[in-house]
CSV table of C-alpha atoms in Angstrom, one decimal:
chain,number,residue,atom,x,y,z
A,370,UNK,CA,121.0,112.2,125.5
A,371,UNK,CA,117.6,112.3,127.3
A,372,UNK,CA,117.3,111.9,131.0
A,373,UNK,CA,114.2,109.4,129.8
A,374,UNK,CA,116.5,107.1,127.9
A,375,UNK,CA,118.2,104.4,129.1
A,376,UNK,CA,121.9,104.7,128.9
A,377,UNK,CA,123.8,101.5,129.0
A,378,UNK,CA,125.0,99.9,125.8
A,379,UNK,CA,125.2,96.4,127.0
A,380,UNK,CA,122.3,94.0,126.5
A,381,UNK,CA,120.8,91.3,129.1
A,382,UNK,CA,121.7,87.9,128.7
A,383,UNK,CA,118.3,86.3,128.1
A,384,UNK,CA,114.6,87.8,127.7
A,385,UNK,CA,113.5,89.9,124.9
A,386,UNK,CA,116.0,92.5,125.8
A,387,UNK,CA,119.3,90.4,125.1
A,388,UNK,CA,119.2,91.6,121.4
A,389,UNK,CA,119.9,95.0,122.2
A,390,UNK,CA,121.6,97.4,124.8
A,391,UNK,CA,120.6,100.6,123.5
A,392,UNK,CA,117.3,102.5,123.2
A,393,UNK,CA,117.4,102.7,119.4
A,394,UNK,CA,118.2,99.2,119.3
A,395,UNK,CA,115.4,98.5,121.5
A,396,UNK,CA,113.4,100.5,119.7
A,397,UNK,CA,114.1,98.2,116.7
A,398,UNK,CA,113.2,94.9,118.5
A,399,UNK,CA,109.7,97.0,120.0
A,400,UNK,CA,108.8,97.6,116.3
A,401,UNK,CA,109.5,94.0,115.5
A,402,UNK,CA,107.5,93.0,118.2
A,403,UNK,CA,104.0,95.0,118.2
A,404,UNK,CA,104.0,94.4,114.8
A,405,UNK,CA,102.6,91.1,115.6
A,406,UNK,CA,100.8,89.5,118.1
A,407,UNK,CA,101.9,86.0,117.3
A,408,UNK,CA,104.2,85.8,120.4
A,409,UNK,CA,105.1,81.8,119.5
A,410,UNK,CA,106.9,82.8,116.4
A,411,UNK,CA,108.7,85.5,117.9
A,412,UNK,CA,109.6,83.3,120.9
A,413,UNK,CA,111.0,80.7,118.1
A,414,UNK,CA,112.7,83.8,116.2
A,415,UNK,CA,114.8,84.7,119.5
A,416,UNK,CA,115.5,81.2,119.8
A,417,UNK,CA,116.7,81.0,116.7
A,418,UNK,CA,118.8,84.0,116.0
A,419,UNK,CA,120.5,82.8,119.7
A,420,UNK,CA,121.8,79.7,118.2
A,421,UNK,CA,123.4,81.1,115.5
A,422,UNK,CA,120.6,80.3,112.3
A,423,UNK,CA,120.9,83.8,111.2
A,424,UNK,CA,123.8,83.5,108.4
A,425,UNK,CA,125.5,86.5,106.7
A,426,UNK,CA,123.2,89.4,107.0
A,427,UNK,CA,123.4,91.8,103.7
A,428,UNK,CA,122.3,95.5,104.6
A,429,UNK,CA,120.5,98.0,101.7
A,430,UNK,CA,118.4,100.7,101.5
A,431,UNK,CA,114.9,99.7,101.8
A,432,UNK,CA,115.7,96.0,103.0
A,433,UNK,CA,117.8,93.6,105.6
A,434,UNK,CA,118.0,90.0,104.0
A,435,UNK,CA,119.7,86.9,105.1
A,436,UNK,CA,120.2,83.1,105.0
A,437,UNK,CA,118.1,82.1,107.8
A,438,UNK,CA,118.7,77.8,108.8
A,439,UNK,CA,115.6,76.2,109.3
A,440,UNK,CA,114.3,72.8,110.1
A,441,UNK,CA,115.0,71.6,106.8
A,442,UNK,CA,118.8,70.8,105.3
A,443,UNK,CA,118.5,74.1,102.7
A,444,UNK,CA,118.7,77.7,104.4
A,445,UNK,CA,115.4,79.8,104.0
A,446,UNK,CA,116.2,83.5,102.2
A,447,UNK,CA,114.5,86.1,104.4
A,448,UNK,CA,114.3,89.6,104.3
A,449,UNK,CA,112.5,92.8,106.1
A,450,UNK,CA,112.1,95.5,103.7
A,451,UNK,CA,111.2,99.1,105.4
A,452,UNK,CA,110.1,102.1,103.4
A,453,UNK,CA,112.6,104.4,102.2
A,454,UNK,CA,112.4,108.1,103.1
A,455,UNK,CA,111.8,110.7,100.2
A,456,UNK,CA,114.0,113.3,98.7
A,457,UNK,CA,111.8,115.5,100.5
A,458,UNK,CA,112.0,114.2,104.1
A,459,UNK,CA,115.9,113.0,103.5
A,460,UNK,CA,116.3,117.2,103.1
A,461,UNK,CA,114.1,118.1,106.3
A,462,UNK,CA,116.6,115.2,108.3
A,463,UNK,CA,119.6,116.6,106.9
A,464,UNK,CA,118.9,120.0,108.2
A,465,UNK,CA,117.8,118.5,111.2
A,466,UNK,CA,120.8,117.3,112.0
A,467,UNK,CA,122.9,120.0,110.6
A,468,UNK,CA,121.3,122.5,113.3
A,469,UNK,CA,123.1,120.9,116.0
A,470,UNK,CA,126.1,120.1,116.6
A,471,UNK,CA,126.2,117.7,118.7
A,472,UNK,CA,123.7,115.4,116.8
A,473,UNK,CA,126.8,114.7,113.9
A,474,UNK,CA,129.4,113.9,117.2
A,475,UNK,CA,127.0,111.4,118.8
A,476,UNK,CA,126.1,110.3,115.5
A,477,UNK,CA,130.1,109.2,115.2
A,478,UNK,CA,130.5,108.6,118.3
A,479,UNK,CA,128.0,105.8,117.7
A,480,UNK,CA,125.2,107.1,119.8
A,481,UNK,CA,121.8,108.3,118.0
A,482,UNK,CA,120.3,111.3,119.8
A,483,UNK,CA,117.4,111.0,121.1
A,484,UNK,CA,116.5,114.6,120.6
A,485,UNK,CA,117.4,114.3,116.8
A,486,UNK,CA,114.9,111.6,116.5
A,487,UNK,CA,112.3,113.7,118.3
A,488,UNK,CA,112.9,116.7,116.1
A,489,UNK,CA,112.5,114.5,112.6
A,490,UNK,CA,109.6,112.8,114.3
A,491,UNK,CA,108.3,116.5,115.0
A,492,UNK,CA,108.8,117.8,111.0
A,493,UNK,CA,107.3,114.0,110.1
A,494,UNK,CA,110.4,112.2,109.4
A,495,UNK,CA,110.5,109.0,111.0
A,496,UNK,CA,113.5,107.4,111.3
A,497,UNK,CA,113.1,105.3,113.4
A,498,UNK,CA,110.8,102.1,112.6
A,499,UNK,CA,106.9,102.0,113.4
A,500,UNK,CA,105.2,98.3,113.6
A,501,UNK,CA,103.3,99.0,110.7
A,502,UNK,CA,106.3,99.5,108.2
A,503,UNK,CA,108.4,96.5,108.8
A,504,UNK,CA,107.3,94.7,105.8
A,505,UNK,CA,109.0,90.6,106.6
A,506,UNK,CA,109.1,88.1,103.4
A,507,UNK,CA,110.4,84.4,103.8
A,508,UNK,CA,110.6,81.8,101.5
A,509,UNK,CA,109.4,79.6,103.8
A,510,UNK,CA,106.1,77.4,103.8
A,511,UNK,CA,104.9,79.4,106.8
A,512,UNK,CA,102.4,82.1,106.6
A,513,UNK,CA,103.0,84.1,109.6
A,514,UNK,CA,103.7,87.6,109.4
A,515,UNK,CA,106.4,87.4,110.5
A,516,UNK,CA,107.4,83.7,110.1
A,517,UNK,CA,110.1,82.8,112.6
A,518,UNK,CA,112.8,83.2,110.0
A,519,UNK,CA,112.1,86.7,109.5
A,520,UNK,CA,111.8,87.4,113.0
A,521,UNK,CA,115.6,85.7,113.7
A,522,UNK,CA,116.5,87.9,111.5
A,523,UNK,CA,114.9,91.1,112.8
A,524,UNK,CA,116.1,90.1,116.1
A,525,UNK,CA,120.1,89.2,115.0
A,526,UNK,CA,120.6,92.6,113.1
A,527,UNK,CA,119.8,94.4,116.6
A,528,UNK,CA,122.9,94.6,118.0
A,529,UNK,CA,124.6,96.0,114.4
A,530,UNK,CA,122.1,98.6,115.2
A,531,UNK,CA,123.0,99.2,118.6
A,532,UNK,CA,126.7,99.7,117.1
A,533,UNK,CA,126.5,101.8,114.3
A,534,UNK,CA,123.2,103.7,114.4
A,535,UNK,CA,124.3,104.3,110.5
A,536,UNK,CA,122.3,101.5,109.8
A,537,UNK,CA,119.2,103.0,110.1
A,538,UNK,CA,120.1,105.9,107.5
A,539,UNK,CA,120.7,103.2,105.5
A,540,UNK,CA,118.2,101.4,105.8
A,541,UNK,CA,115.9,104.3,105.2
A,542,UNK,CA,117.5,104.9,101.9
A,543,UNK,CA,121.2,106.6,102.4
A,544,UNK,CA,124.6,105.1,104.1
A,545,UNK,CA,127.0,106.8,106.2
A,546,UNK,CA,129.3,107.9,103.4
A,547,UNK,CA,126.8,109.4,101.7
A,548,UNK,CA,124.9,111.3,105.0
A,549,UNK,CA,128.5,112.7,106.0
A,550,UNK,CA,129.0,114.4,102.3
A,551,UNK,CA,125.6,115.9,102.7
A,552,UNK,CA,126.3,117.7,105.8
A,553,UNK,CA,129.3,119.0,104.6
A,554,UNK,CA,128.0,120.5,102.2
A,555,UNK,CA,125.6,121.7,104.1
A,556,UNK,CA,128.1,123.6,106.6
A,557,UNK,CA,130.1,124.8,103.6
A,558,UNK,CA,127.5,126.4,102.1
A,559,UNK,CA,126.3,127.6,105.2
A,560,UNK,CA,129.7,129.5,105.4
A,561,UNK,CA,128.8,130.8,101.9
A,562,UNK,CA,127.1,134.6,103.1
A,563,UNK,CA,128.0,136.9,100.5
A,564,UNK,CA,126.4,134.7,98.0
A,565,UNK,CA,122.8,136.0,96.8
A,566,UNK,CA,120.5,133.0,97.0
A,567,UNK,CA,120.4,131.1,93.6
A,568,UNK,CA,116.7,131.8,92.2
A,569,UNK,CA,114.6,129.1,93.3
A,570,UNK,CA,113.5,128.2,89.7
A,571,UNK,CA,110.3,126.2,88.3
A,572,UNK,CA,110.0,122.5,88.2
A,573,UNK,CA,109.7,121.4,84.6
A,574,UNK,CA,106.1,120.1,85.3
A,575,UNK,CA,104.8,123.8,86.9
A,576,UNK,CA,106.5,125.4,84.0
A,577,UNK,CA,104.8,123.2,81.5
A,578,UNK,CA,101.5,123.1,83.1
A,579,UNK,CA,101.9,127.0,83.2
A,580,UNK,CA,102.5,127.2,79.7
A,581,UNK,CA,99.8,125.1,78.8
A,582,UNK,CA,97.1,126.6,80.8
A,583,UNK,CA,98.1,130.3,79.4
A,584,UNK,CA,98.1,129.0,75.8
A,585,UNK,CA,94.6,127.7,76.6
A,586,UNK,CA,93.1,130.7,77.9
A,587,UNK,CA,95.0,133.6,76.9
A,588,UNK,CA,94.5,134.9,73.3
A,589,UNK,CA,97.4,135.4,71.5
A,590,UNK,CA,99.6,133.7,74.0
A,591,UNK,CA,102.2,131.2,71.2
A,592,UNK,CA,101.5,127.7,71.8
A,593,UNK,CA,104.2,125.1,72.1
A,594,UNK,CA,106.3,124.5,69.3
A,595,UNK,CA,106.0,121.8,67.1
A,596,UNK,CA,107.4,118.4,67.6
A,597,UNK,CA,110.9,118.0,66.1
A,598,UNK,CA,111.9,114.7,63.9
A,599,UNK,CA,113.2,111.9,65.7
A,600,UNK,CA,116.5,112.6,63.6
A,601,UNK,CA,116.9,116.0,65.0
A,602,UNK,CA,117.9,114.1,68.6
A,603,UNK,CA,120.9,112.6,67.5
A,604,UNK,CA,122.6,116.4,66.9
A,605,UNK,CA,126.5,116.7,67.2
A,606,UNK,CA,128.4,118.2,70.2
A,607,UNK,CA,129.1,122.3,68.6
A,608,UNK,CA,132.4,122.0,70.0
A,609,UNK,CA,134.6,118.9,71.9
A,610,UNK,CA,134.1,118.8,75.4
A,611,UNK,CA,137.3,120.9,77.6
A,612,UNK,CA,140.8,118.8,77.5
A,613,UNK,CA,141.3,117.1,81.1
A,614,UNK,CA,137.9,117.6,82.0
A,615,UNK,CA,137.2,113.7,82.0
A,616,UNK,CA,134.0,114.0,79.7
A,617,UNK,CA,133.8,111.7,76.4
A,618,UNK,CA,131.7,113.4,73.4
A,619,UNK,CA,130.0,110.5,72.4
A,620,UNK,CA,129.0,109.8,76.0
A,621,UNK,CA,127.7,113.9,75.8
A,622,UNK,CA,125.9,113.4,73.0
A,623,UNK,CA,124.1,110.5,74.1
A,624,UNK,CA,122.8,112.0,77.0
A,625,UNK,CA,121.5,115.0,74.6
A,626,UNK,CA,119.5,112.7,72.8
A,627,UNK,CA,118.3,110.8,75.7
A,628,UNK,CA,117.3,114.3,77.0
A,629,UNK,CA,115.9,115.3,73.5
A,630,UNK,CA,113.4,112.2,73.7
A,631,UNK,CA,112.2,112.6,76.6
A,632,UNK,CA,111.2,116.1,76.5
A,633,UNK,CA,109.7,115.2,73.2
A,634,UNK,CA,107.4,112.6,75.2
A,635,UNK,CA,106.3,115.5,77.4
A,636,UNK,CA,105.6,117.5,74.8
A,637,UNK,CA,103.0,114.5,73.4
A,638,UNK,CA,101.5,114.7,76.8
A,639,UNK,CA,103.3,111.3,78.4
A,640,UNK,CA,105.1,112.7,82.1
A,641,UNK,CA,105.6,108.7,83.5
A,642,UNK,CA,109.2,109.7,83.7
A,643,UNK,CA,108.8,113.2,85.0
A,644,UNK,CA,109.0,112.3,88.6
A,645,UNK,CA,112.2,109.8,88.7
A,646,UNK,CA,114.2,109.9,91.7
A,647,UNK,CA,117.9,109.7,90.7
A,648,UNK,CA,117.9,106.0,91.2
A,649,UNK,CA,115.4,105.1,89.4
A,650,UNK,CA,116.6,107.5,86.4
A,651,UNK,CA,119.9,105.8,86.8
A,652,UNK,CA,117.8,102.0,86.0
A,653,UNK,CA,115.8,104.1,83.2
A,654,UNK,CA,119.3,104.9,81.0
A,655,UNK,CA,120.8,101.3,81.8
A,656,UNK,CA,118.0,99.6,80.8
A,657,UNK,CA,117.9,101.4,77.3
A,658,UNK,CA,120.8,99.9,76.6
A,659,UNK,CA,124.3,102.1,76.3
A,660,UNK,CA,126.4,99.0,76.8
A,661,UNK,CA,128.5,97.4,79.3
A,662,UNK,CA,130.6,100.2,80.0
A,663,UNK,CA,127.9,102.6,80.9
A,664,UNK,CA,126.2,99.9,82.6
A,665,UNK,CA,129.5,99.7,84.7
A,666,UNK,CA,129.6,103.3,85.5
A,667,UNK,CA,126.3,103.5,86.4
A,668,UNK,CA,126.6,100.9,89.4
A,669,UNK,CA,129.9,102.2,90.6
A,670,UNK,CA,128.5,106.1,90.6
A,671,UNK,CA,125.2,105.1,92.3
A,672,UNK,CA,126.8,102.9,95.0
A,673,UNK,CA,124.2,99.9,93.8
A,674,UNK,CA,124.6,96.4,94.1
A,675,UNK,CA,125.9,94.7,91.0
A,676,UNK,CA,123.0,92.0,90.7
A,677,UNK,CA,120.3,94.2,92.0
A,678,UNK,CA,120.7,96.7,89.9
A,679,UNK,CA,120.6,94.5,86.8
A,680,UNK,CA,117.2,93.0,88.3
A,681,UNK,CA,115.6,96.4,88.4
A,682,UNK,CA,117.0,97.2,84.5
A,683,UNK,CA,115.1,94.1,83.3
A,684,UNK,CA,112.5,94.9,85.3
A,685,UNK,CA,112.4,98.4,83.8
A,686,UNK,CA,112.0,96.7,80.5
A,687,UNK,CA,109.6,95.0,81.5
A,688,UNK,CA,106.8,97.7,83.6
A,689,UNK,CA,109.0,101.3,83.4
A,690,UNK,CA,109.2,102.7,86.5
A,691,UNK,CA,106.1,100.7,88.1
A,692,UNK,CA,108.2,97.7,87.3
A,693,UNK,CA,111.0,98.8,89.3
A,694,UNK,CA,108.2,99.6,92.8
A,695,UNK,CA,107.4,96.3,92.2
A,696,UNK,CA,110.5,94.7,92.9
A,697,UNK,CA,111.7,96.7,95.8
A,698,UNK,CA,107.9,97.3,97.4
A,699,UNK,CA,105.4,94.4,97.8
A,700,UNK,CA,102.1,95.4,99.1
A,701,UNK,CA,98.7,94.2,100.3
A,702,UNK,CA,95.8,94.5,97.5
A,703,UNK,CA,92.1,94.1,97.7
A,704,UNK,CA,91.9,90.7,99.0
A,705,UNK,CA,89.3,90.4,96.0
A,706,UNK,CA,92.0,90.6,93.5
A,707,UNK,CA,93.9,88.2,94.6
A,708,UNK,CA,91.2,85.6,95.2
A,709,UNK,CA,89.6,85.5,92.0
A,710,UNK,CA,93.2,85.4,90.5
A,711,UNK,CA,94.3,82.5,92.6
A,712,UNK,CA,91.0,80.9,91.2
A,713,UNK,CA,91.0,82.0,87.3
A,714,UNK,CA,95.1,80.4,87.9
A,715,UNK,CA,94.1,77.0,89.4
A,716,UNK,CA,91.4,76.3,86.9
A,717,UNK,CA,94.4,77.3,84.3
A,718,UNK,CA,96.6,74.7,85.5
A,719,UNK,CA,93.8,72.1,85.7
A,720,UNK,CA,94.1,72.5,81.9
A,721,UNK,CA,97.9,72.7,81.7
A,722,UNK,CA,99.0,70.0,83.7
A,723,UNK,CA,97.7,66.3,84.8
A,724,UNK,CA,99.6,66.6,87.8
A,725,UNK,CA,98.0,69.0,91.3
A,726,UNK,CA,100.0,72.6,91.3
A,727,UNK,CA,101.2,73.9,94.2
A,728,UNK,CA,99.9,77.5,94.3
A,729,UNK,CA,100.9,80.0,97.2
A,730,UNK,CA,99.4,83.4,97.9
A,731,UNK,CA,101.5,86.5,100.2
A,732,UNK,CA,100.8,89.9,99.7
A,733,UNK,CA,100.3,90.9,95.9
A,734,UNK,CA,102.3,87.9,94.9
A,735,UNK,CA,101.1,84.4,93.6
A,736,UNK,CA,103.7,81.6,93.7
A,737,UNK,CA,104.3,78.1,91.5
A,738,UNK,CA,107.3,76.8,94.3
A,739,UNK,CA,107.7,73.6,92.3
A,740,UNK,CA,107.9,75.4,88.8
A,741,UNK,CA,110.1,79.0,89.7
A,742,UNK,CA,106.7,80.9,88.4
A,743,UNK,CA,105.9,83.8,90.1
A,744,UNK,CA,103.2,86.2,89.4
A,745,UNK,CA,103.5,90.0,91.2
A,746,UNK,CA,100.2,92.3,91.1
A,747,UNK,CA,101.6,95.8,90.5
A,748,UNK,CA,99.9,98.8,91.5
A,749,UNK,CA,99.0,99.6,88.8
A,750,UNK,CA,96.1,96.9,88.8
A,751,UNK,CA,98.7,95.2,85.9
A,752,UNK,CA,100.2,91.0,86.4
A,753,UNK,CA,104.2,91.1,86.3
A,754,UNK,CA,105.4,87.5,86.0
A,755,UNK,CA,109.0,86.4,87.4
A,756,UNK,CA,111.3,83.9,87.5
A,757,UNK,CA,113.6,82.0,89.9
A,758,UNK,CA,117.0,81.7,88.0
A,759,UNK,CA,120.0,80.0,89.1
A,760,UNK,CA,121.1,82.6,91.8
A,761,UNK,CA,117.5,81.6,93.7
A,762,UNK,CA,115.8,84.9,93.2
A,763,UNK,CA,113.0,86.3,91.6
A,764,UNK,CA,113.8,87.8,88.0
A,765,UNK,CA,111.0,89.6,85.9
A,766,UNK,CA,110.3,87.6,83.1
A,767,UNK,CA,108.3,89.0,80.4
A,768,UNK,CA,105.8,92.1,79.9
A,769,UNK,CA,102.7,92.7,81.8
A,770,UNK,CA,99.3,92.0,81.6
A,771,UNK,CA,96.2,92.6,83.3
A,772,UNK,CA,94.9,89.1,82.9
A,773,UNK,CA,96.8,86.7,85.6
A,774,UNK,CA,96.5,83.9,83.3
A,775,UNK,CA,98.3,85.5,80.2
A,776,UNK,CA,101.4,86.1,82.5
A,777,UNK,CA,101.2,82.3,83.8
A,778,UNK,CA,100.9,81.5,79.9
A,779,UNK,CA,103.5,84.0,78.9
A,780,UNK,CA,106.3,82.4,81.2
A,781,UNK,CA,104.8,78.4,81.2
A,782,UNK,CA,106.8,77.4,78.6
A,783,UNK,CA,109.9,79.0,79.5
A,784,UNK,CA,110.0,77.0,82.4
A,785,UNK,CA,110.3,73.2,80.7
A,786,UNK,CA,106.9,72.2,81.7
């Protein structure tokens, strides 16, 4: 560990420094912190993570959420969602720590090393938190940013993070399990020297963009086959899959003509599902519908949560892959947007209703509290409407629109009113 950083693990008992003992717990509670310069909220946040408010805190990659007891009888849900790393980065950390020894012992011995986060800082890989990614959310009537709910919350997770430094893989997208199996591979095929390298190969968008661009400009050069019938996607296994080798042909073939499809759409030009991380492909094949024992499978082999992972299939319905960023990211859009949306909504209502509508703006989302409407402006300038069914969170609801008042109309009815 670095001379520079503080070495004992055990926390003050009051001031802002009780939360946590270490210097990456620390660090946690300093993002928290200049991340706001509302120091009443956070002063009420300490307070109330100290007497217990926080309830059972549920970590997952991307987010911390949890039950937080406020002045009212019913628990607030809070969460703080941080930005998961890449494919990309999650490779440059890997080797990072791989080059060292002694960064996987401290790792298990449950110390980070502060060199380790120096190097992936240095190849621009933050692992650590910055002020400007803890992204709080509170379903709570306050507006602060962070409310004190959030904060409790921020500050009660601290001291897991000053035990198992884990937590911040997985909050930035991978858990310990899944770290450890990377590494190992890592060493084994570092052991691997008579090998010659695999060939690097071509991603399928170079290759096709290569294609297309010779075809274009180079007489003679063949074009790209014509499209094949949808019918020629559903072809037969040539021979049964191995005996003991745990594959089912029918499960095979479905994944030949799920592969068949979609190289057929990038044929016609459409590459929205070029790009899909393996999480996101994983939502893609549940929501088209295998059944409930793929759906099964597919939870279990990505290590998602049961209920979450549904949520992001509808929502795949629902907006493809755009859908599924805007479940798991909410963002800040042109403040423009959102006002005149919040005003085309309330004139809306005026004509729906006799009785005054509680609307309620944060971030890209608009909010009916007394009716379980919510409306969710996507990136991709689109209006995805949700629901609040009986588990008390948000559900996506039906298709998406650019006009916010169609996805208010598309979901009114649905609701009782």
């Amino acid at each position: 560990m670095s001379p520079s950083v503080p070495g004992p693990r055990r926390a003050p008992s009051r001031g802002r420094r009780a939360f946590a003992g270490t210097w990456w717990g620390q660090a946690w509670v300093t993002a928290l912190e200049d991340s706001t310069l509302d120091s009443g909220r956070l002063s009420r946040g300490r307070t109330y993570a100290r007497q217990g408010m926080v309830g059972a805190v549920t970590i997952a990659p991307g987010q911390v959420k949890a039950a937080v007891q406020g002045s009212r009888p019913r628990p607030y849900r809070s969460a703080v969602h941080l930005p998961v790393l890449t494919d990309a980065q999650w490779g440059t950390l890997l080797d990072t720590i791989a080059a060292r020894a002694g960064h996987l012992a401290a790792l298990l011995d449950g110390e980070m090393p502060a060199e380790l986060i120096d190097d992936a800082r240095h190849a621009g890989v933050p692992l650590l938190p910055q002020p400007t990614e803890l992204d709080p959310e509170c379903s709570c009537p306050d507006w602060g940013h962070p409310c004190k709910h959030a904060a409790a919350l921020c500050y009660a997770i601290a001291a897991t993070i000053d035990d198992d430094p884990f937590v911040l893989f997985t909050l930035r997208g991978r858990g310990r399990d899944d770290v450890l199996a990377e590494l190992r591979a890592r060493r084994t095929a570092g052991r691997t020297t008579d090998a010659p390298p695999a060939p690097a190969g071509v991603h399928a968008a170079g290759a096709y963009a290569a294609w297309t661009a010779l075809a274009d400009h180079a007489p003679g050069w063949p074009g790209l086959p014509d499209l094949p019938e949808p019918s020629a996607h559903d072809a037969a296994l040539p021979v049964p899959p191995p005996a003991g080798s745990g594959l089912v042909g029918a499960d095979l073939e479905r994944l030949m003509t799920d592969v068949s499809a979609r190289a057929a759409r990038l044929l016609s030009g459409d590459a929205t599902n070029l790009h899909l991380t393996q999480h996101q492909d994983a939502v893609r094949i549940a929501a088209s519908g295998p059944g409930p024992e793929w759906f099964h499978d597919l939870v279990q082999n990505t290590g998602a949560n049961p209920t979450a992972f549904a949520r992001l299939t509808r929502a795949w319905r629902h907006g493809g892959p755009t859908g599924i960023t805007v479940v798991e990211q909410p963002h800040s859009p042109e403040p423009s947007a959102m006002t005149a949306a919040r005003t085309a909504l309330t004139t809306a209502l005026a004509e729906m209703t006799d009785t005054p509508v509680r609307l309620r703006a944060w971030r890209n989302r608009l909010t009916l509290p007394d009716h379980g409407i919510q409306l969710r402006l996507g990136p991709d300038a689109r209006w995805y409407p949700y629901l609040q069914e009986n588990d008390s969170e948000w559900w996506p609801a039906a298709p998406t629109t650019t006009d916010p008042v169609a996805a208010l109309t598309a979901i009114w009815q649905r609701t009782g009113m």
